[in-house]
Short mmCIF file of C-alpha atoms and ligand atoms in Angstrom, two decimals:
data_model
loop_
_atom_site.label_atom_id
_atom_site.label_comp_id
_atom_site.label_asym_id
_atom_site.label_seq_id
_atom_site.Cartn_x
_atom_site.Cartn_y
_atom_site.Cartn_z
CA MET I 1 -28.29 -34.10 32.32
CA SER I 2 -32.07 -33.75 32.00
CA ASP I 3 -32.40 -31.14 34.76
CA CYS I 4 -29.59 -28.87 33.56
CA ILE I 5 -30.79 -25.62 31.99
CA PHE I 6 -27.63 -25.15 29.93
CA CYS I 7 -27.93 -28.70 28.53
CA LYS I 8 -31.51 -27.79 27.59
CA ILE I 9 -30.21 -24.69 25.80
CA VAL I 10 -27.61 -26.84 23.99
CA GLU I 11 -30.35 -29.27 22.95
CA GLY I 12 -32.65 -26.47 21.76
CA GLN I 13 -35.28 -27.18 24.43
CA LEU I 14 -34.79 -23.68 25.87
CA PRO I 15 -34.09 -20.58 23.76
CA CYS I 16 -30.96 -18.44 23.92
CA ASN I 17 -29.55 -15.43 22.15
CA SER I 18 -26.50 -17.11 20.71
CA VAL I 19 -23.30 -15.40 19.60
CA TYR I 20 -21.34 -18.50 18.51
CA GLU I 21 -21.81 -22.22 18.02
CA ASP I 22 -19.76 -25.14 16.76
CA ASP I 23 -19.83 -28.87 17.44
CA GLU I 24 -18.20 -28.52 20.88
CA VAL I 25 -18.98 -25.05 22.19
CA LEU I 26 -21.90 -22.64 22.46
CA ALA I 27 -21.83 -18.95 23.44
CA PHE I 28 -24.92 -16.88 24.25
CA HIS I 29 -25.90 -13.64 25.97
CA ASP I 30 -26.50 -13.84 29.72
CA ILE I 31 -30.18 -13.49 30.58
CA ARG I 32 -29.33 -11.06 33.43
CA PRO I 33 -26.34 -9.12 32.05
CA PHE I 34 -24.20 -7.29 34.58
CA ALA I 35 -22.36 -5.22 31.98
CA ARG I 36 -23.32 -3.64 28.65
CA VAL I 37 -21.99 -6.77 26.93
CA HIS I 38 -22.20 -10.04 28.89
CA PHE I 39 -22.20 -13.47 27.34
CA LEU I 40 -21.34 -17.00 28.43
CA ILE I 41 -19.13 -19.57 26.70
CA ILE I 42 -20.04 -23.15 27.53
CA PRO I 43 -18.96 -26.61 26.41
CA LYS I 44 -21.82 -28.55 24.80
CA ALA I 45 -20.85 -31.57 26.88
CA HIS I 46 -22.10 -31.44 30.46
CA ILE I 47 -19.18 -30.63 32.76
CA ALA I 48 -20.63 -29.50 36.10
CA THR I 49 -17.80 -27.20 37.24
CA LEU I 50 -14.24 -26.27 36.34
CA ALA I 51 -13.17 -28.55 39.18
CA ASP I 52 -14.80 -31.47 37.34
CA ALA I 53 -12.90 -30.87 34.09
CA GLU I 54 -10.41 -33.58 33.22
CA PRO I 55 -7.04 -33.63 31.40
CA ALA I 56 -8.78 -35.10 28.34
CA GLN I 57 -10.74 -31.83 28.12
CA GLU I 58 -7.64 -29.64 28.03
CA ARG I 59 -8.07 -28.79 24.34
CA LEU I 60 -11.76 -27.95 24.85
CA LEU I 61 -10.91 -25.60 27.74
CA GLY I 62 -8.22 -23.95 25.63
CA LYS I 63 -10.71 -23.49 22.83
CA MET I 64 -13.13 -21.74 25.20
CA LEU I 65 -10.37 -19.39 26.39
CA LEU I 66 -9.23 -18.57 22.86
CA LEU I 67 -12.82 -17.87 21.79
CA ALA I 68 -13.22 -15.19 24.47
CA PRO I 69 -11.16 -12.42 22.80
CA ARG I 70 -12.49 -13.23 19.36
CA LEU I 71 -16.15 -13.13 20.41
CA ALA I 72 -15.59 -10.16 22.73
CA LYS I 73 -14.22 -8.21 19.78
CA GLU I 74 -17.17 -9.24 17.62
CA GLN I 75 -19.51 -8.02 20.38
CA GLY I 76 -17.84 -4.60 20.45
CA LEU I 77 -15.36 -5.04 23.30
CA GLU I 78 -12.30 -3.99 21.29
CA ALA I 79 -10.81 -2.18 24.30
CA GLY I 80 -10.85 -5.30 26.48
CA PHE I 81 -13.09 -7.39 28.67
CA LYS I 82 -13.29 -9.42 31.85
CA THR I 83 -13.63 -13.19 32.23
CA LEU I 84 -15.06 -15.04 35.21
CA VAL I 85 -15.55 -18.72 36.03
CA ASN I 86 -17.43 -19.23 39.28
CA THR I 87 -16.63 -22.70 40.60
CA GLY I 88 -18.73 -24.57 43.14
CA ARG I 89 -21.09 -23.25 45.81
CA GLY I 90 -18.18 -21.57 47.59
CA GLY I 91 -17.33 -19.81 44.33
CA GLY I 92 -20.85 -18.48 43.86
CA GLN I 93 -21.71 -20.84 41.00
CA GLU I 94 -25.47 -20.98 40.38
CA VAL I 95 -25.72 -23.01 37.19
CA PHE I 96 -23.83 -26.28 37.48
CA HIS I 97 -22.79 -26.59 33.85
CA LEU I 98 -19.34 -25.11 33.26
CA HIS I 99 -19.48 -21.60 31.77
CA MET I 100 -17.11 -18.71 31.31
CA HIS I 101 -18.58 -15.23 31.72
CA VAL I 102 -17.19 -12.67 29.28
CA PHE I 103 -18.27 -9.11 29.97
CA GLY I 104 -17.37 -5.46 29.64
CA GLY I 105 -18.30 -2.26 27.97
CA GLY I 106 -18.78 -0.12 31.05
CA ASP I 107 -16.28 1.41 33.43
CA PRO I 108 -13.08 -0.61 32.88
CA VAL I 109 -12.46 -1.00 36.62
CA ARG I 110 -16.06 -1.57 37.69
CA PRO I 111 -18.01 -2.71 34.62
CA VAL I 112 -20.96 -3.94 36.68
P1 5GP G 1 -22.98 -18.47 37.74
O1 5GP G 1 -23.37 -17.72 38.97
O2 5GP G 1 -23.42 -19.91 37.79
O3 5GP G 1 -21.54 -18.29 37.38
O4 5GP G 1 -23.75 -17.74 36.56
C1 5GP G 1 -24.87 -18.26 35.93
C2 5GP G 1 -25.31 -17.22 34.93
O5 5GP G 1 -26.26 -17.82 34.07
C3 5GP G 1 -25.99 -15.99 35.57
O6 5GP G 1 -25.27 -14.82 35.18
C4 5GP G 1 -27.40 -16.03 35.00
O7 5GP G 1 -27.91 -14.75 34.70
C5 5GP G 1 -27.24 -16.89 33.76
N1 5GP G 1 -28.42 -17.65 33.41
C6 5GP G 1 -29.16 -18.42 34.25
N2 5GP G 1 -30.17 -19.01 33.59
C7 5GP G 1 -30.08 -18.59 32.30
C8 5GP G 1 -30.85 -18.86 31.13
O8 5GP G 1 -31.84 -19.61 31.13
N3 5GP G 1 -30.45 -18.25 29.98
C9 5GP G 1 -29.36 -17.42 29.94
N4 5GP G 1 -29.07 -16.88 28.76
N5 5GP G 1 -28.61 -17.15 31.02
C10 5GP G 1 -28.97 -17.72 32.19
ZN1 ZN G 2 -25.52 -29.38 31.52
#
């Protein structure tokens, strides 16, 4: 997807402050963090929204979920964190490349 900013980050055409990378997944700090720690976990493959994910991507989605606690701990969120996947315009999604927000480090009820 040539016009997708997260694909450009995956391809190295745009910079990011990465926290994890493997052949299928990339995680990087959000450019406008809304908590002390706020990063995004994305698949390297372009999947526009969670609603576009397919059964064949079940393992990839599970991998993203299982990475969240591991990376959150590495980023200093030992006490816990929040996850968020905005899906579609009605869900407030702004970047149409699937991503999971992982954030925390402030007030546990209202970390924003
Ligand atoms: P959404 O509303 O789509 O769930 O969230 C998109 C997130 O991507 C926002 O929190 C926004 O700050 C972040 N974001 C948008 N563009 C960039 C970028 O170029 N680099 C990084 N690191 N984050 C971005
Ligand atoms: Zn993309």
